[in-house]
mmCIF file of C-alpha atoms in Angstrom:
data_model
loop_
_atom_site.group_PDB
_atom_site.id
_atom_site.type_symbol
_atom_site.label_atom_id
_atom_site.label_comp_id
_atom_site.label_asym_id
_atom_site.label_seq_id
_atom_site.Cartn_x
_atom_site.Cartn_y
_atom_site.Cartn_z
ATOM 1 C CA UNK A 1 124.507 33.747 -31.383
ATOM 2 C CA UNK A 2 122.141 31.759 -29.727
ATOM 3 C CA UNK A 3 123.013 28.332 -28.237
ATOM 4 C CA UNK A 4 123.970 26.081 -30.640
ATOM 5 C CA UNK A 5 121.854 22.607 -29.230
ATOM 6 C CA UNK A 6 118.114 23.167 -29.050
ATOM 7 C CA UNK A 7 118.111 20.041 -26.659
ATOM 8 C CA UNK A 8 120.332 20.308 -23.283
ATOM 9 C CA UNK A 9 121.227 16.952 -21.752
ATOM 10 C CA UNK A 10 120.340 17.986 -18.208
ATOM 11 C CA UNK A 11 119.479 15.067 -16.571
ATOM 12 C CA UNK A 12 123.033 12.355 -16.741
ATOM 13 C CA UNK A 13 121.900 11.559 -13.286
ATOM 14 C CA UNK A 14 118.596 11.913 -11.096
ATOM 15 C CA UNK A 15 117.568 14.939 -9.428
ATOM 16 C CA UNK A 16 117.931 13.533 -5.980
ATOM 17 C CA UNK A 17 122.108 12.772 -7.096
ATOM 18 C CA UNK A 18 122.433 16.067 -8.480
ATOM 19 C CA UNK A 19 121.284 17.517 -5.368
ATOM 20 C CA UNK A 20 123.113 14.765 -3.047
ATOM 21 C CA UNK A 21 125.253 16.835 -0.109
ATOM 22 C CA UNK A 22 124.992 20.262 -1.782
ATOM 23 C CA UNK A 23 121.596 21.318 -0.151
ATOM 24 C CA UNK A 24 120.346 21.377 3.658
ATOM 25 C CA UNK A 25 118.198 19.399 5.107
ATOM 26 C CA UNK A 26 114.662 20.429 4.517
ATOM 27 C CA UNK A 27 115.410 21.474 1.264
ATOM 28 C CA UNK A 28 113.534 18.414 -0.884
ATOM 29 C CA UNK A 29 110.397 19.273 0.878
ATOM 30 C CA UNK A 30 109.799 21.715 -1.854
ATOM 31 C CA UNK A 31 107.208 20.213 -4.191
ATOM 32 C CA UNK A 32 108.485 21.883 -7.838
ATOM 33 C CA UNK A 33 112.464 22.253 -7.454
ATOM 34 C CA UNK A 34 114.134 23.152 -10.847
ATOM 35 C CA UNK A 35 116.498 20.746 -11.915
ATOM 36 C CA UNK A 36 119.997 21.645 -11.127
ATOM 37 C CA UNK A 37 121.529 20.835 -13.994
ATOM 38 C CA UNK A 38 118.888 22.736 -16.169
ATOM 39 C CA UNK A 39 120.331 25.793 -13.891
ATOM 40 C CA UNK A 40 123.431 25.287 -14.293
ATOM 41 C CA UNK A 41 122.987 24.622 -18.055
ATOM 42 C CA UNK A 42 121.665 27.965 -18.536
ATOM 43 C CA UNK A 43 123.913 29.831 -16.408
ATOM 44 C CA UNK A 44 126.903 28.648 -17.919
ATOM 45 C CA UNK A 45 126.085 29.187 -21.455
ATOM 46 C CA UNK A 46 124.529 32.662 -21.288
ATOM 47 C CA UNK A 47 127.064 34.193 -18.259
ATOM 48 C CA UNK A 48 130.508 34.925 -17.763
ATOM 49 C CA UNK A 49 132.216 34.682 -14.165
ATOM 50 C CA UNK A 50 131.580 37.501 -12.235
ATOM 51 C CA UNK A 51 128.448 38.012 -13.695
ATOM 52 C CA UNK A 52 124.978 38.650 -11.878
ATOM 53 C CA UNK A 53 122.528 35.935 -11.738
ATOM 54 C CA UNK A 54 118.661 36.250 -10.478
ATOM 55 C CA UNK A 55 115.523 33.924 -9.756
ATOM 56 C CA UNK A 56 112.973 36.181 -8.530
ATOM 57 C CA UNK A 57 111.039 32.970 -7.471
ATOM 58 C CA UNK A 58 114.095 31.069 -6.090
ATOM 59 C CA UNK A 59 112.479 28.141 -3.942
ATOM 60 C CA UNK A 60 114.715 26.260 -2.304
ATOM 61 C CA UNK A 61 117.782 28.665 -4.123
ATOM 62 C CA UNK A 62 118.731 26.178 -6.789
ATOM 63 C CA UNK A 63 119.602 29.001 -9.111
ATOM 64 C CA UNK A 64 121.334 30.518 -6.809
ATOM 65 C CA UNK A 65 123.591 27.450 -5.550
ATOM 66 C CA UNK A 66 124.698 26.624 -9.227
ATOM 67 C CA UNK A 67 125.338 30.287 -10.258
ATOM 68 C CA UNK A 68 127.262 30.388 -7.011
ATOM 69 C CA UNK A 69 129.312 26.984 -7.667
ATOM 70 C CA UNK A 70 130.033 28.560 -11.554
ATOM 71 C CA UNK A 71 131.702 31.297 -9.679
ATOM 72 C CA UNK A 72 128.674 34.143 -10.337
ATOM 73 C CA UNK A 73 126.741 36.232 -7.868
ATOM 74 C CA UNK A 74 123.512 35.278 -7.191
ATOM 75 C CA UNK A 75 120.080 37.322 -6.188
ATOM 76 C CA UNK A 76 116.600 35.161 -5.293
ATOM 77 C CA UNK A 77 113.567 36.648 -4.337
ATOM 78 C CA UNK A 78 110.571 33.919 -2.669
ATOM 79 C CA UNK A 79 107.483 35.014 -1.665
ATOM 80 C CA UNK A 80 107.384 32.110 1.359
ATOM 81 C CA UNK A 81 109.170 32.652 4.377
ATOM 82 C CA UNK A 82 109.753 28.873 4.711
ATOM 83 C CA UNK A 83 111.339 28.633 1.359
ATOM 84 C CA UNK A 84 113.301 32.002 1.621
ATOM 85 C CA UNK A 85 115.083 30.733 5.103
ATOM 86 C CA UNK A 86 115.584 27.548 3.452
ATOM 87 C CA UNK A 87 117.181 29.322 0.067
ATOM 88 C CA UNK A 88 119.312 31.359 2.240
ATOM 89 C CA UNK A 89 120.601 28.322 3.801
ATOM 90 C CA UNK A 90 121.174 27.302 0.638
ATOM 91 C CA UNK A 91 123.364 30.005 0.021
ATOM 92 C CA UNK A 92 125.392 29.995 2.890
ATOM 93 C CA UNK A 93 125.913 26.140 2.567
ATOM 94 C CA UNK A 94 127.485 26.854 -1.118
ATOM 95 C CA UNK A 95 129.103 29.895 0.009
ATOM 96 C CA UNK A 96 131.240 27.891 2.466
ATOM 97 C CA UNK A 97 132.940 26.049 -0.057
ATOM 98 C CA UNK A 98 132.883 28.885 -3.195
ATOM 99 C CA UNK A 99 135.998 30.840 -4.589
ATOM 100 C CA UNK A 100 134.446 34.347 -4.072
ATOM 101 C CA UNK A 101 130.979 35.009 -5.227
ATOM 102 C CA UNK A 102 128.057 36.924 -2.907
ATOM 103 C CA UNK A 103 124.528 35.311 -2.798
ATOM 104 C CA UNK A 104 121.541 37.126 -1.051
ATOM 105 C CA UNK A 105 117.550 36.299 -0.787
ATOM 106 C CA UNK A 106 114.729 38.407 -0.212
ATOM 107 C CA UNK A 107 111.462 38.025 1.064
ATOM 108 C CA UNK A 108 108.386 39.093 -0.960
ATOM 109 C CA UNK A 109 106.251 39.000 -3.809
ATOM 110 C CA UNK A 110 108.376 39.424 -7.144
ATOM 111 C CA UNK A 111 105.750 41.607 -8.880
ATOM 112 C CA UNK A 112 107.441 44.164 -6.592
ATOM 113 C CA UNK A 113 111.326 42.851 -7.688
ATOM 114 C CA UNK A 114 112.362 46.372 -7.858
ATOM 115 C CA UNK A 115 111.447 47.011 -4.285
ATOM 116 C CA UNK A 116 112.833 44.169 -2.791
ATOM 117 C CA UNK A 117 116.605 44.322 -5.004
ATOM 118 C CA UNK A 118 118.925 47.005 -3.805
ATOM 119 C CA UNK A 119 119.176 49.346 -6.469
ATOM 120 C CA UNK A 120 122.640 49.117 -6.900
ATOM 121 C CA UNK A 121 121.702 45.978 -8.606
ATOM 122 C CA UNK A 122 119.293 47.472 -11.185
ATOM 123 C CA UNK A 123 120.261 47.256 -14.284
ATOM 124 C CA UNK A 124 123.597 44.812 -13.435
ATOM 125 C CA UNK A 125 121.560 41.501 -13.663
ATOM 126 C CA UNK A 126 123.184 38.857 -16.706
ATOM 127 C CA UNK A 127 120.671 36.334 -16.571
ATOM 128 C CA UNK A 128 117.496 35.993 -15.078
ATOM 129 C CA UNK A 129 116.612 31.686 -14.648
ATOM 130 C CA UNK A 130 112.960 30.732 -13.140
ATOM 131 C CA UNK A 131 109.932 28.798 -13.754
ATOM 132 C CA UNK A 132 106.313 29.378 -12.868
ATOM 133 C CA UNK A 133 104.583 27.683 -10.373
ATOM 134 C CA UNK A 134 102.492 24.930 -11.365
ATOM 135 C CA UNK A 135 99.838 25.065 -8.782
ATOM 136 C CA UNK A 136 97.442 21.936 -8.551
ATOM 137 C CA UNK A 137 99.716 20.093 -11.323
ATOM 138 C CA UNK A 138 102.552 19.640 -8.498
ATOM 139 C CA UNK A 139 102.386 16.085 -7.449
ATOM 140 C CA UNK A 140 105.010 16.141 -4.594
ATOM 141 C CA UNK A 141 106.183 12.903 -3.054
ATOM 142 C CA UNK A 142 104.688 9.626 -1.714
ATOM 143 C CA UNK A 143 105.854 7.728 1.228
ATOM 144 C CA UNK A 144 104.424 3.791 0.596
ATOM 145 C CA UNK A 145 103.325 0.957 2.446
ATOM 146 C CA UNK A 146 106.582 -0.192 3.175
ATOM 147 C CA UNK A 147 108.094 2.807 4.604
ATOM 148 C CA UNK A 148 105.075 3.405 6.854
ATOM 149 C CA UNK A 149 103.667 0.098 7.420
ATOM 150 C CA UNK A 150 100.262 1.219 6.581
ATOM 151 C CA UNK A 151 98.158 0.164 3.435
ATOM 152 C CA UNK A 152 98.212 2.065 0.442
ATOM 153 C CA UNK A 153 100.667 5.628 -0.220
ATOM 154 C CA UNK A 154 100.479 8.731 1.808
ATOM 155 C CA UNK A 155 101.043 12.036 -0.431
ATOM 156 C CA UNK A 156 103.148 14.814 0.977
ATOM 157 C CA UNK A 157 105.207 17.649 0.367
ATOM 158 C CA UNK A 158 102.755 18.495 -2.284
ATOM 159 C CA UNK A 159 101.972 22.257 -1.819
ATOM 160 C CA UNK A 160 104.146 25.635 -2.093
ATOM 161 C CA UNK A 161 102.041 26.763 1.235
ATOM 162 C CA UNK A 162 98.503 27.133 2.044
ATOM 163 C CA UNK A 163 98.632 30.424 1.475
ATOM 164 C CA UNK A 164 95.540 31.744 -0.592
ATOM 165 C CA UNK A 165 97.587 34.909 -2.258
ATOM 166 C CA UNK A 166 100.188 32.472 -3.224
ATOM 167 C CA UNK A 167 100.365 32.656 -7.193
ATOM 168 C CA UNK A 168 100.063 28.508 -7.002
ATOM 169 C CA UNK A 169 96.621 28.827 -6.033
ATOM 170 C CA UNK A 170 95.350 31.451 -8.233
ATOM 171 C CA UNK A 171 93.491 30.750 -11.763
ATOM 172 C CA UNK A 172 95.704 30.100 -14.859
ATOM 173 C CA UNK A 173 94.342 33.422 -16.449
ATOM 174 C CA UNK A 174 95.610 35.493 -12.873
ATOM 175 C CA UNK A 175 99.013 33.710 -12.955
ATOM 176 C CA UNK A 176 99.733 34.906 -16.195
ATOM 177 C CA UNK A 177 98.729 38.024 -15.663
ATOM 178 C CA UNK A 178 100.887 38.110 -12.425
ATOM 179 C CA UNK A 179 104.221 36.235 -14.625
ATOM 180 C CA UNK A 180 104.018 39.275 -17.253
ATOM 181 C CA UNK A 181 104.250 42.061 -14.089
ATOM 182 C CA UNK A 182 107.353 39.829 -12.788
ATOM 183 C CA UNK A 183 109.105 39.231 -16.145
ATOM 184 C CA UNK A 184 108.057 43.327 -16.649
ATOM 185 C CA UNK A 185 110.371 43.909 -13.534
ATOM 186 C CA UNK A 186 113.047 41.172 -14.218
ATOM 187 C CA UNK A 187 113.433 43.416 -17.643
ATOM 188 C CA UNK A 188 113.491 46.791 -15.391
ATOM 189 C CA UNK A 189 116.734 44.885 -13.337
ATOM 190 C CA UNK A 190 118.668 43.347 -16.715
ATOM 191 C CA UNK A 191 121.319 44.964 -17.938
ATOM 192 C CA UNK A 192 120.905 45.858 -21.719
ATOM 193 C CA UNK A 193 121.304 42.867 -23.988
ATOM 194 C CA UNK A 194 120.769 40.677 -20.629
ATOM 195 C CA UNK A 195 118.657 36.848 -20.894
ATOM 196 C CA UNK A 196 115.922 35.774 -19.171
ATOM 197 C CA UNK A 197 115.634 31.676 -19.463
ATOM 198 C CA UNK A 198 112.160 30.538 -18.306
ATOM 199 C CA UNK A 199 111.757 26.665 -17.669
ATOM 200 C CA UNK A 200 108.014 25.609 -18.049
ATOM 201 C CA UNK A 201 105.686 22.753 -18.999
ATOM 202 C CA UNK A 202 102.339 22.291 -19.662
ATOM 203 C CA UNK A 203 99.430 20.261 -18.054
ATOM 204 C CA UNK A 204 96.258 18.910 -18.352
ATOM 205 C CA UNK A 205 92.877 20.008 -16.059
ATOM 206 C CA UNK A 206 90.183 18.123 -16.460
ATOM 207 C CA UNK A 207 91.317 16.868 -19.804
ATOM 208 C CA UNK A 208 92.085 19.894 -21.319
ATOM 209 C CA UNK A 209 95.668 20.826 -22.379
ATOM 210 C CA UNK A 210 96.644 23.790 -20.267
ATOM 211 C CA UNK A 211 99.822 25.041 -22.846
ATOM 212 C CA UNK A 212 101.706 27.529 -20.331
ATOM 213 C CA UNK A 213 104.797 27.488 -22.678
ATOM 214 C CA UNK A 214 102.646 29.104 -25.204
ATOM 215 C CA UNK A 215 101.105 31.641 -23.054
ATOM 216 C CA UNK A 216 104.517 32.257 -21.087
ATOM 217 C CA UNK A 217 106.027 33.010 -24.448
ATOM 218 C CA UNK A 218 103.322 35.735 -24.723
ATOM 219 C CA UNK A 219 103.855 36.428 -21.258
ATOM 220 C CA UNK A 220 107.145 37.550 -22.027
ATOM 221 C CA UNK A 221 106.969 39.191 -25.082
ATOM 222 C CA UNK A 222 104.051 41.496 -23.014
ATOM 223 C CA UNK A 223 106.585 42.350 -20.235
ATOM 224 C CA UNK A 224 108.849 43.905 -23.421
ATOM 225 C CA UNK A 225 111.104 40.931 -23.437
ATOM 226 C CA UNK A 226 112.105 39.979 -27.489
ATOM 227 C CA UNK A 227 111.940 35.809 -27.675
ATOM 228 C CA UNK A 228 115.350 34.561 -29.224
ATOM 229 C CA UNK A 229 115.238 30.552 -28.384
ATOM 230 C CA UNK A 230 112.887 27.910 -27.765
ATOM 231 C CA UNK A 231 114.690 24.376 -26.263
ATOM 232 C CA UNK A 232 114.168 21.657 -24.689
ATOM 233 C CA UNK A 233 115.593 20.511 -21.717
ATOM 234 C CA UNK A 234 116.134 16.810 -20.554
ATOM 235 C CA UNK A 235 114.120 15.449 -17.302
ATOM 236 C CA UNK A 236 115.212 11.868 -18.964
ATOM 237 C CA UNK A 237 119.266 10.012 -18.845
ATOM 238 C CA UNK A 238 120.781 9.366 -22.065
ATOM 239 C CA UNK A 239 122.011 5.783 -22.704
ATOM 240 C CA UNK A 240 123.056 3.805 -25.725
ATOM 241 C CA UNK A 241 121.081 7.030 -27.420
ATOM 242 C CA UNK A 242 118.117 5.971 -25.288
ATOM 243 C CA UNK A 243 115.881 8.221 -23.532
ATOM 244 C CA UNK A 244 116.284 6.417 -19.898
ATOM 245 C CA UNK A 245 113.048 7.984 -17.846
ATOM 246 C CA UNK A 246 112.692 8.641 -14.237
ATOM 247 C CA UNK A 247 109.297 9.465 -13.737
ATOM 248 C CA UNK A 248 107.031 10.190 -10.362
ATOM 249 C CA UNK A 249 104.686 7.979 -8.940
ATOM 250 C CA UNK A 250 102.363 10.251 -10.026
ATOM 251 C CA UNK A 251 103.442 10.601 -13.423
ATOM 252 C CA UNK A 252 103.237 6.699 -14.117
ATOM 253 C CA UNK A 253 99.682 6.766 -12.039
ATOM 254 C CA UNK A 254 98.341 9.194 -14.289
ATOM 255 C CA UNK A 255 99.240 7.808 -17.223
ATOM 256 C CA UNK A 256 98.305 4.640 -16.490
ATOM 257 C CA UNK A 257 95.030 5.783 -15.576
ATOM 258 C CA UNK A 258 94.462 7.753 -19.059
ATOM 259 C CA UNK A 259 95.676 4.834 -21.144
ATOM 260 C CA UNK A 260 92.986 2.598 -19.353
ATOM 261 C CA UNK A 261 90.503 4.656 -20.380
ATOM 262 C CA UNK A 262 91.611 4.741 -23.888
ATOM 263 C CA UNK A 263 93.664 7.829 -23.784
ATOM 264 C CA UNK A 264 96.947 7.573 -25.269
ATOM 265 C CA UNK A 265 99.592 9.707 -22.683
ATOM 266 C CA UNK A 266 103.502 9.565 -22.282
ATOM 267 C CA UNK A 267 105.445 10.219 -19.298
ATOM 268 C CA UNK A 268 107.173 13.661 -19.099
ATOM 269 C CA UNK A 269 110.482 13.456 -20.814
ATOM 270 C CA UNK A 270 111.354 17.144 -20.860
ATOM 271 C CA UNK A 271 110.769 20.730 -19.907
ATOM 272 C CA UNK A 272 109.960 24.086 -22.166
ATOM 273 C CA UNK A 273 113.469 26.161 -21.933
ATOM 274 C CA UNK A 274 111.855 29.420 -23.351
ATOM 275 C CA UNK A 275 114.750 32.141 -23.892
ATOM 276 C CA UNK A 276 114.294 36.036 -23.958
ATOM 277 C CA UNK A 277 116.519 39.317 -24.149
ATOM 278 C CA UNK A 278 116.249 42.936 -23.087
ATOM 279 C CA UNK A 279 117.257 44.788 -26.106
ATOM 280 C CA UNK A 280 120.253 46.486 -25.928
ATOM 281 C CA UNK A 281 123.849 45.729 -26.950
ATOM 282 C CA UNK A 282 125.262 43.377 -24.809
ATOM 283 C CA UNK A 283 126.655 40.147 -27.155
ATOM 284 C CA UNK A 284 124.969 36.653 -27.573
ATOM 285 C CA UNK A 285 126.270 33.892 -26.393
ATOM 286 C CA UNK A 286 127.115 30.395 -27.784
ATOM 287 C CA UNK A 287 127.460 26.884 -25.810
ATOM 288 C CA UNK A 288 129.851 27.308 -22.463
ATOM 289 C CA UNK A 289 133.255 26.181 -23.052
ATOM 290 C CA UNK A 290 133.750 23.153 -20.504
ATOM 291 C CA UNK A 291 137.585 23.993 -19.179
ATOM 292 C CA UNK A 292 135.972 27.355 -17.963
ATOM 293 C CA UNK A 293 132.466 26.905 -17.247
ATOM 294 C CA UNK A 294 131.713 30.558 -19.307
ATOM 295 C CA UNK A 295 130.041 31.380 -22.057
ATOM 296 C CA UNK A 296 131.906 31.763 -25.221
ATOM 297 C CA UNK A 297 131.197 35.213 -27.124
ATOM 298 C CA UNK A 298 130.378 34.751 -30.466
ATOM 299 C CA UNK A 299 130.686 37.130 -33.612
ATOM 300 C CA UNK A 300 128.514 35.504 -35.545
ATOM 301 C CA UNK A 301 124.548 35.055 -35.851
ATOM 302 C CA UNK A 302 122.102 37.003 -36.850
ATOM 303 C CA UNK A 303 120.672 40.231 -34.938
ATOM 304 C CA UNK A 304 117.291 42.131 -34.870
ATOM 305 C CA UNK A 305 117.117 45.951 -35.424
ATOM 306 C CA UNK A 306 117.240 46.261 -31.864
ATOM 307 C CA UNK A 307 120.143 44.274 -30.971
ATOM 308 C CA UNK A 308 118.668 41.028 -29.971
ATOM 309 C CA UNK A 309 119.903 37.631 -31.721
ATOM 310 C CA UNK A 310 116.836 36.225 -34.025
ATOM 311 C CA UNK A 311 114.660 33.727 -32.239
ATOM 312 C CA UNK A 312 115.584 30.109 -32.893
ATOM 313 C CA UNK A 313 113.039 27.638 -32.462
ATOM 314 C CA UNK A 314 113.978 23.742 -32.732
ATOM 315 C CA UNK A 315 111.858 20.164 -33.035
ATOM 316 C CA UNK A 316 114.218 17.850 -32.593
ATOM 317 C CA UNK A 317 113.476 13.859 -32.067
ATOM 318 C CA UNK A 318 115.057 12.139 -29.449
ATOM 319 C CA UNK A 319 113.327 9.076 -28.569
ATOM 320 C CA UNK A 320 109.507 9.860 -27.581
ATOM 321 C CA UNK A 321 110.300 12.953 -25.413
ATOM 322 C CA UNK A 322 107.486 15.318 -26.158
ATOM 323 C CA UNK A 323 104.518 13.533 -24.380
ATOM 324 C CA UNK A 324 102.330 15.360 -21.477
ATOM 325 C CA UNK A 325 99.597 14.222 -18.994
#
């Protein structure tokens, strides 16, 4: 069965504390890291120690640094050198203080996964965890007035390279055409029954609503993936059952901006958590039992002809967490 909460409380602390001393220096240059906890959160309730865990668009290696820390092995592929060198730093970093576990990154575009993984992983993968890149929607970071002495902010650290081949740069329509091919091979790698989790959000250009959850949901179902779950995953702190935010400077300039002119916005609360199988006859799993960190295997729950659990798909209200800009 499924997971049994459509909303995962994935942000107790900021991203910059749940990254504190676990990542090398370097690593927070990366404009569109995945939250670790979101990582983790996935890994733990759909993967059993000793299980294989891949991001075949690992950034920085966050995937691969909390699948490592849960006691799994981890695969990445990154299509930037700078990224790759930084994720296999990563790696090493966690391996250092892990009981056991292997991590390794490769170089190279993910629409050719099966290239770039040994094939004595084909077929052995648990759990596939990524997101697609965002492209002109990543804000990156600002360094202000204060810290550089200079009037007004100064953005950085706001592209994935300059590189024009770079899926970030392409058109929304080539993107998704490019996701399907790597969520095609990601399915070629799984092991029968395996889960793909794909965190994504959408955006707006030029006022319109670009809804990427939507179209990676199609994405997937394209690459021969069967949908089973659609959550929602916490960028906000729970307190007092408050939503406590911790939005960008860019966030809270943008919608500031749009509410001046007369258009109502909220600051992102949460991301997309859309969940897929392979088809095959490997078991569902339920929420991760906490004295363990792995998944618990569950009899029950529904399955489709083909072995996959039915898809679940959740609204849930938790404070005003489902606003865009």
């Amino acid at each position: 069965m499924p997971s049994s909460c459509s909303v995962w409380n994935t942000a107790p602390t900021s991203a910059p504390a749940q990254r504190a001393d676990r990542y090398v220096p370097g690593s927070a240059a990366h404009p569109a890291k995945m939250l670790p906890q979101i990582a983790a959160h996935a890994i733990a309730t759909y993967t059993r120690p000793g299980d294989l865990v891949l991001d075949p668009m690992c950034g920085i290696g966050t995937t691969l640094v909390e699948a490592l820390r849960l006691g799994r092995h981890a695969l990445g592929t990154e299509y930037e050198p700078r990224w790759a060198d930084l994720a296999r730093a990563n790696v090493t970093h966690t391996l250092r203080g892990a009981e056991g576990g292997s991590g390794q990154v490769a170089c190279g575009d993910a629409r050719r996964l099966t290239d770039l993984i040994d094939e004595r992983h084909h077929g052995k993968v648990a759990l596939v965890v990524t997101s697609p890149p965002y492209g002109a929607s990543v804000h990156g970071q600002v360094r202000s007035t204060r810290e550089t002495g200079e009037r007004g902010v100064v953005k950085k650290d706001f592209r994935y390279s300059r590189d024009p081949s770079n899926l970030a740069h392409v058109s929304t329509d080539r993107l998704l055409d490019a996701f399907t091919e790597i969520l095609s091979q990601c399915r070629r790698v799984l092991q029968p029954g395996g889960t793909v989790v794909v965190t994504t959000r959408p955006w707006r250009e030029g006022g319109e609503l670009i809804d990427l959850p939507s179209a990676v949901l199609a994405a997937g179902q394209a690459a021969g993936l069967t949908p089973t779950e659609r959550c929602v995953a916490l960028l906000a702190g729970i307190r007092d059952s408050r939503l406590i935010t911790r939005p960008s400077f860019f966030q809270m300039k943008n919608v500031r901006d749009a509410r001046r002119q007369g258009i109502f916005l909220a600051v992102i609360q949460h991301e997309d958590v859309l969940v897929f199988t392979r088809p095959g006859d490997r078991p569902c799993f339920s929420q991760p039992d906490r004295r363990t960190g792995s998944a618990r295997r569950t009899n029950g729950g529904a399955r489709t002809s083909n072995g996959s659990c039915d898809f679940l798909s959740h609204t849930r209200t938790t404070g005003r967490h489902d606003g865009r800009h």
